[in-house]
Amino acid sequence: MRMKLDRRTFLAGSSALAILPYVSFARAADRTNPIIALDADIGNLDPGNRVGTTEGNIIRSVCQTLVRFEPGKTTWTNDAAKEIKQISDTEFVFELNPGQMFTGGFGEMTADDVKYSFDRYINGDKNGKKLAYADDLKALKSVEVTGKYTGKLILKHPSAALWLIGICDASGAILSKKAIEQLGDKIATTLIGSGPMTLKEWRPKEQFVLAANPDYKGPYKAHFEAITGKIIPERKTSFLSYQAKELDFTAFDADQLDTAKGLPDTRVIDIPGIDYTWIGINVQRGDLADLKVRQAIRWAIDVDAIIQGAYSGASSRAKTLLAPGLLGNWADAPLYTRDLAKAKALLVETGKTGLTFTFTCLNDATSLAVAQIAQANLAEVGIMLTINAMDSGAYWALGADDAGKDLELTLIAYTSKFDPSFQTQWFLASQIGLWNWQRWNNPEFDKLHQEGLETLDKAKREEIYIKMQKLLDESASCIWVTHGRHFFVDAAWLKPMFLPNGKDWQFEFFDKA
């Protein structure tokens, strides 16, 4: 069976995007440079070692990929590639468009740049260290250069996920070989691309500016001269800035929905989430290595109260890793409704008393509310929590060089992609020391992950990912909280563009309404 490489590769059951009615009035604004708010700063601009969605969104707008997601869809069309042909289950040939120039005077894109960019995912960085997002292109065996603009992608095995979470996304960014060799470690803070936009300015913890790339040769020229991104970690603050007309676009919290609906010259956008927020438990850390202690914690924490208290009841509760609508959603997963008797009985069985742990989270209002509810819940069964609230830079730095090895309980929010393998990869043994903060190691889980990557049959993949979630459930290493729900306000003259998860913003397709 061959994967059909065309524009009809859709996300099955993708989240619906609802735009609520708005009242339209004239509003004075610089309509060549929309100002938007983001709750996280740039962490690392190396596509293979990016930290989160902020960098991913910037990378996709600044860099070209062989094929690019179409506006608001998980279908794709050619970008840097003039043509791509599948010649077998594991071989694709490509031809680049000529004359695609990298910024900064780094010359024309050639097939050598494609090979260099993808080889980093295969072989590691200049020191041989595995890239954080290496598994996005794990199916790729090699890239052969057959001419100045032509080459061949050779896969280790057939892959249903490679294009959807790898080639089309930030991991598929084509970098300048010359630029990366010259930049060295500065690749983390400098982005050289050939795409619709350039990263004109970045002032850490304050703002970045994306500008239209006048030398871009592709079909997706930016609609605005510039887009300014203001770093505002707290959504209540950014929502107030929007009301003061200092911003043209921002996310906001659910408890502000009624206020948002009443704002003039404003659209309110509501997107059901497919992401996953959970409380991770380090299975290698002290008393948390005891399965019964972890099970007791799971029974003691009141997730329903968290949904009401921290999320204003606007988000539905999650009960497993993969959200409804995604391939592999475990619809029959157990729902752990708080049961203090079960929690106390499990702790009695362990013989452990006076348990004290640290709960690490971001220092925003929602995360702190979750931490405080968990703290009060666990106190009722004799477990004391100390809350360690961190700013985003320090928090996400825990994903490098085993910095998270001493975490105990951690509130974690990750963004989903449109293939389940993107979500499951962060729970692999190979991610211990990086993003597997539970430090959970299960060889069967890892084996099933690989099978899921190599299987093209949809029904079989569904079975594989449900089995994997069952193994996670048995470990009691994850207390699932929510898949999220995304609310945005934007000036009525502005038309932002998202992929269906609501987190991946397509700056290159932002336009006037």
Coordinates of C-alpha atoms in Angstrom, one line a residue:
M1 CA 0.0 0.0 0.0
R2 CA 1.4 3.4 -1.0
M3 CA 0.8 6.6 0.8
K4 CA -0.9 9.0 -1.6
L5 CA 1.1 12.2 -1.6
D6 CA -1.4 14.9 -2.6
R7 CA -3.7 17.6 -1.3
R8 CA -6.3 15.2 0.0
T9 CA -4.5 14.0 3.1
F10 CA -6.8 15.3 5.8
L11 CA -6.9 15.1 9.6
A12 CA -9.7 12.7 10.4
G13 CA -12.2 14.4 12.5
S14 CA -10.2 17.6 12.9
S15 CA -11.4 20.1 15.4
A16 CA -14.0 22.6 14.3
L17 CA -13.2 26.3 14.3
A18 CA -16.1 28.5 15.3
I19 CA -16.1 32.2 14.7
L20 CA -18.7 33.9 16.8
P21 CA -20.7 37.0 15.5
Y22 CA -19.1 40.3 16.1
V23 CA -20.2 44.0 16.1
S24 CA -18.3 46.0 13.4
F25 CA -17.3 49.6 13.9
A26 CA -14.5 51.6 12.4
R27 CA -11.2 51.3 14.2
A28 CA -8.0 53.3 13.6
A29 CA -5.1 50.9 13.3
D30 CA -1.9 50.4 11.4
R31 CA -3.2 47.8 9.0
T32 CA 0.2 47.1 7.6
N33 CA 1.6 45.9 10.9
P34 CA -0.8 44.0 13.2
I35 CA 0.4 43.6 16.8
I36 CA -0.3 40.3 18.4
A37 CA 0.3 38.8 21.8
L38 CA 2.1 35.5 22.6
D39 CA 2.3 34.0 26.0
A40 CA 5.8 32.4 25.5
D41 CA 9.0 33.9 24.2
I42 CA 11.4 32.4 21.7
G43 CA 13.4 29.6 23.3
N44 CA 15.4 28.1 20.5
L45 CA 15.2 28.9 16.8
D46 CA 17.0 25.7 15.7
P47 CA 14.1 23.9 14.1
G48 CA 15.3 20.5 15.4
N49 CA 15.7 21.8 19.0
R50 CA 12.8 24.3 19.2
V51 CA 11.0 24.5 22.5
G52 CA 7.4 25.2 21.6
T53 CA 4.8 26.7 19.3
T54 CA 6.3 30.2 19.3
E55 CA 9.4 29.1 17.5
G56 CA 7.5 26.6 15.4
N57 CA 5.2 29.3 14.1
I58 CA 8.1 31.7 13.4
I59 CA 10.1 28.9 11.7
R60 CA 7.3 28.0 9.3
S61 CA 6.9 31.6 8.2
V62 CA 10.6 32.3 7.8
C63 CA 11.8 29.0 6.3
Q64 CA 10.6 27.1 3.3
T65 CA 9.7 23.4 3.4
L66 CA 9.5 21.1 0.5
V67 CA 5.7 21.2 0.8
R68 CA 3.7 23.6 3.0
F69 CA 0.4 23.3 4.8
E70 CA -2.3 25.2 3.0
P71 CA -4.1 28.0 4.9
G72 CA -6.0 26.6 7.8
K73 CA -5.8 23.0 6.6
T74 CA -3.7 19.9 7.2
T75 CA -3.5 19.4 3.4
W76 CA -0.4 20.5 1.7
T77 CA 0.9 21.8 -1.6
N78 CA 4.4 22.4 -3.0
D79 CA 6.6 25.1 -1.5
A80 CA 10.3 24.9 -2.1
A81 CA 9.7 21.8 -4.3
K82 CA 8.7 22.3 -7.9
E83 CA 7.8 18.6 -8.0
I84 CA 7.7 15.6 -5.8
K85 CA 7.1 12.1 -7.0
Q86 CA 6.6 8.9 -5.1
I87 CA 8.4 6.0 -6.9
S88 CA 7.9 3.3 -4.3
D89 CA 6.7 2.9 -0.7
T90 CA 10.0 4.2 0.6
E91 CA 11.3 6.5 -2.1
F92 CA 10.4 10.0 -3.2
V93 CA 12.2 12.1 -5.7
F94 CA 12.1 15.9 -5.6
E95 CA 13.0 18.9 -7.8
L96 CA 13.5 22.3 -6.2
N97 CA 12.4 25.6 -7.8
P98 CA 15.5 27.5 -9.0
G99 CA 16.3 31.0 -7.7
Q100 CA 15.1 30.5 -4.1
M101 CA 17.5 32.7 -2.1
F102 CA 18.4 32.5 1.6
T103 CA 18.5 35.8 3.5
G104 CA 21.7 37.3 4.8
G105 CA 23.6 36.8 1.6
F106 CA 23.8 33.0 2.0
G107 CA 23.0 32.3 -1.6
E108 CA 20.6 30.1 -3.5
M109 CA 18.9 27.0 -2.1
T110 CA 20.1 23.7 -3.6
A111 CA 19.5 20.1 -3.0
D112 CA 22.7 20.1 -0.8
D113 CA 20.8 22.4 1.6
V114 CA 17.9 19.9 1.8
K115 CA 20.3 17.0 2.5
Y116 CA 22.2 19.0 5.1
S117 CA 19.0 20.1 6.9
F118 CA 17.5 16.6 7.0
D119 CA 20.8 14.9 7.8
R120 CA 20.8 16.7 11.1
Y121 CA 17.7 14.7 12.1
I122 CA 19.4 11.5 11.0
N123 CA 22.9 12.0 12.4
G124 CA 22.5 14.6 15.1
D125 CA 24.0 18.1 15.4
K126 CA 27.7 19.0 14.7
N127 CA 28.7 17.1 17.9
G128 CA 26.5 14.0 17.0
K129 CA 23.9 14.9 19.7
K130 CA 20.4 13.8 18.8
L131 CA 18.1 16.7 18.0
A132 CA 15.1 17.1 20.3
Y133 CA 12.7 16.7 17.4
A134 CA 14.7 14.0 15.6
D135 CA 11.7 11.6 15.8
D136 CA 9.7 13.8 13.5
L137 CA 11.9 12.5 10.6
K138 CA 12.7 9.2 12.2
A139 CA 11.4 7.3 9.1
L140 CA 13.9 9.0 6.9
K141 CA 17.0 6.8 6.2
S142 CA 18.9 9.1 3.9
V143 CA 18.8 12.0 1.4
E144 CA 20.6 11.6 -1.9
V145 CA 21.6 14.6 -4.0
T146 CA 21.2 13.8 -7.7
G147 CA 21.7 17.3 -9.1
K148 CA 21.8 21.0 -8.2
Y149 CA 18.1 21.1 -7.6
T150 CA 17.2 17.4 -7.5
G151 CA 17.4 14.6 -4.9
K152 CA 15.8 11.6 -3.5
L153 CA 14.3 10.9 0.0
I154 CA 14.8 7.3 1.1
L155 CA 12.8 6.0 4.0
K156 CA 13.6 3.2 6.4
H157 CA 10.0 2.0 6.1
P158 CA 6.6 3.2 4.8
S159 CA 5.4 6.1 6.9
A160 CA 2.0 7.6 7.4
A161 CA 3.3 10.4 9.6
L162 CA 6.5 11.7 8.0
W163 CA 4.8 14.4 5.8
L164 CA 2.2 15.4 8.3
I165 CA 4.4 16.0 11.4
G166 CA 7.8 16.2 9.7
I167 CA 8.3 17.5 6.2
C168 CA 5.4 20.0 6.3
D169 CA 6.1 21.3 9.8
A170 CA 8.9 23.2 11.4
S171 CA 11.1 20.1 11.4
G172 CA 11.0 20.2 7.6
A173 CA 12.5 23.7 7.4
I174 CA 15.2 23.8 4.8
L175 CA 18.2 25.6 6.2
S176 CA 21.3 27.1 4.5
K177 CA 24.2 24.7 5.0
K178 CA 26.6 27.6 4.7
A179 CA 24.7 29.7 7.2
I180 CA 24.5 26.9 9.8
E181 CA 28.1 26.0 9.5
Q182 CA 29.0 29.7 10.0
L183 CA 26.6 30.3 12.8
G184 CA 27.6 27.4 15.0
D185 CA 25.8 27.6 18.3
K186 CA 24.1 30.9 17.3
I187 CA 21.6 28.8 15.3
A188 CA 19.6 28.9 18.5
T189 CA 19.1 32.7 18.3
T190 CA 19.5 33.4 14.6
L191 CA 17.1 32.2 11.9
I192 CA 18.2 32.3 8.2
G193 CA 15.5 31.3 5.8
S194 CA 14.1 31.7 2.3
G195 CA 10.4 31.9 3.1
P196 CA 7.7 34.5 3.0
M197 CA 8.9 36.4 6.1
T198 CA 12.1 37.3 7.9
L199 CA 12.8 37.6 11.6
K200 CA 13.7 41.3 11.5
E201 CA 14.0 41.8 15.3
W202 CA 13.9 39.9 18.5
R203 CA 14.1 41.6 21.9
P204 CA 14.0 38.7 24.5
K205 CA 11.1 38.8 26.9
E206 CA 9.7 41.8 25.0
Q207 CA 8.9 41.4 21.4
F208 CA 9.8 40.1 17.9
V209 CA 9.1 41.5 14.5
L210 CA 8.5 39.4 11.4
A211 CA 8.8 41.3 8.1
A212 CA 7.8 40.4 4.6
N213 CA 10.7 38.9 2.7
P214 CA 11.2 41.0 -0.5
D215 CA 13.4 38.3 -2.0
Y216 CA 10.9 35.4 -1.5
K217 CA 10.3 33.6 -4.8
G218 CA 7.5 31.3 -3.8
P219 CA 3.7 31.6 -4.2
Y220 CA 2.9 32.6 -0.6
K221 CA 4.0 36.2 -0.3
A222 CA 3.2 37.7 3.1
H223 CA 0.1 40.0 3.2
F224 CA 1.5 42.4 5.7
E225 CA 4.7 44.5 5.7
A226 CA 5.3 43.3 9.3
I227 CA 3.8 41.4 12.2
T228 CA 4.9 42.4 15.7
G229 CA 4.6 39.8 18.4
K230 CA 4.5 41.1 22.0
I231 CA 5.5 38.6 24.7
I232 CA 2.8 38.8 27.4
P233 CA 2.9 35.7 29.6
E234 CA -0.4 36.5 31.4
R235 CA -3.5 36.3 29.2
K236 CA -5.5 38.6 31.5
T237 CA -2.9 41.2 30.9
S238 CA -2.9 40.8 27.1
F239 CA -6.7 40.9 27.1
L240 CA -6.7 44.2 28.9
S241 CA -4.1 45.4 26.3
Y242 CA -6.4 44.3 23.5
Q243 CA -9.3 46.3 25.1
A244 CA -7.0 49.3 25.3
K245 CA -6.4 48.9 21.5
E246 CA -2.7 48.2 22.1
L247 CA -3.1 44.8 20.4
D248 CA -4.9 43.5 17.4
F249 CA -5.0 39.8 18.3
T250 CA -4.6 37.8 21.5
A251 CA -5.7 34.6 23.3
F252 CA -7.8 35.1 26.4
D253 CA -9.1 33.0 29.3
A254 CA -12.5 31.4 29.3
D255 CA -13.8 33.5 32.2
Q256 CA -13.5 36.6 30.0
L257 CA -15.8 35.1 27.2
D258 CA -18.8 37.3 28.0
T259 CA -16.7 40.4 28.1
A260 CA -15.1 39.5 24.8
K261 CA -18.4 39.0 23.0
G262 CA -19.4 42.5 24.0
L263 CA -16.3 44.2 22.5
P264 CA -16.9 46.4 19.5
D265 CA -15.0 45.8 16.2
T266 CA -14.0 42.4 17.5
R267 CA -14.2 38.8 16.4
V268 CA -14.3 36.1 19.0
I269 CA -12.8 32.8 17.8
D270 CA -13.4 29.5 19.7
I271 CA -11.4 26.4 18.8
P272 CA -11.8 23.1 20.7
G273 CA -8.4 21.8 21.6
I274 CA -6.6 18.6 20.7
D275 CA -3.6 19.3 23.0
Y276 CA -2.9 17.7 26.3
T277 CA -2.2 19.0 29.7
W278 CA -1.4 16.6 32.5
I279 CA 0.3 16.2 35.8
G280 CA 3.4 14.1 35.3
I281 CA 4.9 12.0 38.0
N282 CA 8.6 11.2 38.0
V283 CA 8.6 7.4 38.4
Q284 CA 12.3 7.3 39.3
R285 CA 12.1 9.8 42.1
G286 CA 12.2 8.6 45.7
D287 CA 8.8 7.5 47.0
L288 CA 7.2 8.2 43.7
A289 CA 8.9 5.1 42.3
D290 CA 6.2 3.1 44.2
L291 CA 3.3 2.5 41.9
K292 CA 0.8 2.5 44.8
V293 CA 1.9 6.0 45.8
R294 CA 1.3 7.2 42.2
Q295 CA -2.1 5.5 42.1
A296 CA -3.0 7.1 45.4
I297 CA -2.1 10.6 44.1
R298 CA -4.2 9.9 41.0
W299 CA -7.2 9.0 43.1
A300 CA -6.7 12.0 45.4
I301 CA -6.5 14.8 42.9
D302 CA -9.8 16.2 41.9
V303 CA -9.5 16.9 38.2
D304 CA -13.2 17.9 37.9
A305 CA -12.5 20.6 40.5
I306 CA -9.4 21.7 38.5
I307 CA -11.5 22.1 35.4
Q308 CA -14.0 24.2 37.3
G309 CA -11.6 26.2 39.4
A310 CA -8.6 26.7 37.0
Y311 CA -10.3 26.6 33.6
S312 CA -13.7 28.2 34.6
G313 CA -15.5 25.0 33.4
A314 CA -14.9 26.0 29.8
S315 CA -12.6 23.1 28.9
S316 CA -13.7 19.4 28.9
R317 CA -11.8 17.0 31.0
A318 CA -9.2 14.7 29.4
K319 CA -9.0 11.0 30.3
T320 CA -6.2 9.9 28.0
L321 CA -3.4 11.2 25.8
L322 CA -5.0 11.4 22.4
A323 CA -8.0 13.8 22.1
P324 CA -11.3 12.8 20.6
G325 CA -11.2 13.2 16.8
L326 CA -7.5 12.1 16.6
L327 CA -6.6 8.7 15.3
G328 CA -6.1 6.4 18.3
N329 CA -8.4 8.1 20.7
W330 CA -9.1 5.6 23.5
A331 CA -12.8 6.4 24.0
D332 CA -13.2 3.8 26.7
A333 CA -10.3 5.0 28.8
P334 CA -11.1 5.0 32.6
L335 CA -12.1 8.3 34.2
Y336 CA -10.6 8.6 37.7
T337 CA -13.2 10.4 39.7
R338 CA -11.7 11.5 43.1
D339 CA -11.9 8.8 45.7
L340 CA -10.3 9.6 49.0
A341 CA -11.0 6.2 50.5
K342 CA -9.1 4.5 47.7
A343 CA -6.2 7.0 47.9
K344 CA -5.9 6.5 51.7
A345 CA -6.1 2.7 51.4
L346 CA -3.3 2.6 48.9
L347 CA -1.1 4.8 51.1
V348 CA -1.8 2.5 54.0
E349 CA -0.7 -0.5 51.9
T350 CA 2.7 1.2 51.2
G351 CA 3.3 1.9 54.8
K352 CA 4.6 5.4 53.9
T353 CA 3.6 8.5 55.9
G354 CA 4.6 12.1 55.9
L355 CA 5.1 12.2 52.2
T356 CA 6.3 15.6 50.8
F357 CA 6.8 16.4 47.1
T358 CA 7.4 19.5 45.0
F359 CA 4.8 20.5 42.4
T360 CA 6.5 22.4 39.5
C361 CA 4.5 24.5 37.1
L362 CA 4.6 27.7 35.1
N363 CA 3.9 30.9 37.0
D364 CA 0.7 31.9 35.1
A365 CA -2.6 32.2 36.9
T366 CA -4.1 29.0 35.4
S367 CA -1.1 26.8 36.3
L368 CA -1.0 28.3 39.8
A369 CA -4.7 27.5 40.3
V370 CA -4.1 23.9 39.2
A371 CA -1.2 23.6 41.6
Q372 CA -3.1 25.1 44.5
I373 CA -6.1 22.7 44.0
A374 CA -3.8 19.7 43.8
Q375 CA -2.0 20.9 46.9
A376 CA -5.3 21.1 48.9
N377 CA -6.5 17.8 47.5
L378 CA -3.3 15.9 48.5
A379 CA -3.2 17.5 51.9
E380 CA -6.4 15.6 52.7
V381 CA -4.6 12.3 52.4
G382 CA -1.5 13.4 54.2
I383 CA 0.7 14.3 51.3
M384 CA 2.3 17.8 51.4
L385 CA 3.1 19.7 48.2
T386 CA 5.4 22.6 47.8
I387 CA 4.6 24.7 44.7
N388 CA 7.6 25.6 42.5
A389 CA 6.3 28.2 40.0
M390 CA 8.7 29.1 37.3
D391 CA 8.9 31.6 34.5
S392 CA 8.6 30.1 31.0
G393 CA 12.3 30.4 30.1
A394 CA 13.5 28.5 33.2
Y395 CA 10.7 26.0 33.1
W396 CA 11.2 24.9 29.5
A397 CA 15.0 24.8 30.0
L398 CA 14.3 21.7 32.1
G399 CA 13.9 19.9 28.7
A400 CA 17.7 20.0 28.0
D401 CA 20.7 18.1 29.4
D402 CA 18.8 16.1 32.0
A403 CA 17.9 19.3 33.9
G404 CA 14.5 17.8 34.8
K405 CA 15.8 14.7 36.5
D406 CA 14.8 15.9 40.0
L407 CA 11.3 16.9 39.1
E408 CA 8.6 15.2 41.2
L409 CA 5.1 16.3 40.2
T410 CA 4.9 18.6 37.2
L411 CA 2.1 20.4 35.4
I412 CA 2.8 20.0 31.7
A413 CA 1.0 21.3 28.7
Y414 CA 2.1 20.1 25.2
T415 CA 0.8 20.9 21.8
S416 CA -0.6 18.1 19.7
K417 CA 0.1 17.5 16.0
F418 CA -2.2 15.7 13.6
D419 CA -0.6 12.2 13.8
P420 CA -0.6 10.3 17.1
S421 CA 3.1 9.4 16.8
F422 CA 3.9 13.0 17.5
Q423 CA 2.3 12.8 20.9
T424 CA 3.5 9.3 21.9
Q425 CA 7.2 10.1 21.1
W426 CA 7.6 12.3 24.2
F427 CA 7.0 9.2 26.4
L428 CA 9.8 7.1 24.9
A429 CA 12.8 6.0 26.8
S430 CA 15.0 8.0 24.4
Q431 CA 13.3 11.2 25.7
I432 CA 14.4 10.6 29.3
G433 CA 16.7 13.6 30.0
L434 CA 14.8 15.7 27.4
W435 CA 11.0 15.8 27.4
N436 CA 10.0 12.6 29.2
W437 CA 9.8 14.2 32.6
Q438 CA 8.0 11.2 34.0
R439 CA 11.3 9.3 33.3
W440 CA 9.0 6.3 32.5
N441 CA 10.7 3.6 30.5
N442 CA 8.6 0.8 28.9
P443 CA 10.1 -1.3 26.2
E444 CA 6.7 -2.5 24.9
F445 CA 5.5 1.1 24.6
D446 CA 8.7 1.9 22.6
K447 CA 8.2 -1.1 20.4
L448 CA 4.5 -0.2 19.7
H449 CA 5.6 3.4 18.9
Q450 CA 7.9 2.0 16.2
E451 CA 5.1 -0.3 14.8
G452 CA 2.8 2.7 14.6
L453 CA 5.3 4.6 12.6
E454 CA 5.8 1.8 10.1
T455 CA 2.1 0.8 9.7
L456 CA 0.0 2.4 7.0
D457 CA -3.3 0.6 7.8
K458 CA -5.5 3.0 9.7
A459 CA -7.4 0.4 11.8
K460 CA -4.2 -1.3 12.8
R461 CA -2.6 2.0 13.8
E462 CA -5.7 2.8 15.9
E463 CA -5.2 -0.5 17.8
I464 CA -1.5 0.2 18.4
Y465 CA -2.1 3.7 19.9
I466 CA -4.9 2.5 22.1
K467 CA -2.5 -0.2 23.5
M468 CA 0.1 2.4 24.1
Q469 CA -2.3 4.6 26.1
K470 CA -3.3 1.6 28.2
L471 CA 0.4 1.0 29.1
L472 CA 0.6 4.7 30.2
D473 CA -2.5 4.3 32.2
E474 CA -1.1 1.2 34.0
S475 CA 2.0 3.2 35.0
A476 CA 0.0 5.9 36.8
S477 CA 2.6 8.3 35.7
C478 CA 0.2 10.8 34.1
I479 CA -2.9 12.4 35.5
W480 CA -4.7 13.8 32.4
V481 CA -6.3 17.2 32.9
T482 CA -7.6 18.7 29.7
H483 CA -7.2 18.8 25.9
G484 CA -7.9 22.5 26.1
R485 CA -10.0 25.0 24.3
H486 CA -8.7 28.1 22.6
F487 CA -10.3 31.5 22.7
F488 CA -9.0 34.5 20.7
V489 CA -10.1 38.0 20.0
D490 CA -9.0 39.9 16.9
A491 CA -9.7 43.2 15.3
A492 CA -12.4 42.8 12.8
W493 CA -10.2 44.1 10.0
L494 CA -7.6 41.3 10.7
K495 CA -7.9 37.7 9.5
P496 CA -5.6 35.4 11.4
M497 CA -4.9 31.9 10.2
F498 CA -4.5 28.7 12.3
L499 CA -4.0 25.1 11.6
P500 CA -6.9 23.1 13.1
N501 CA -5.3 22.6 16.5
G502 CA -5.5 26.3 17.3
K503 CA -1.9 26.5 18.4
D504 CA -0.1 26.5 15.1
W505 CA -0.4 30.0 13.7
Q506 CA 0.4 30.6 10.1
F507 CA 1.8 34.1 10.2
E508 CA 2.5 33.9 6.4
F509 CA -1.2 33.7 5.8
F510 CA -2.4 36.4 8.2
D511 CA -4.4 38.8 6.0
K512 CA -6.9 41.6 6.0
A513 CA -10.5 40.5 6.5

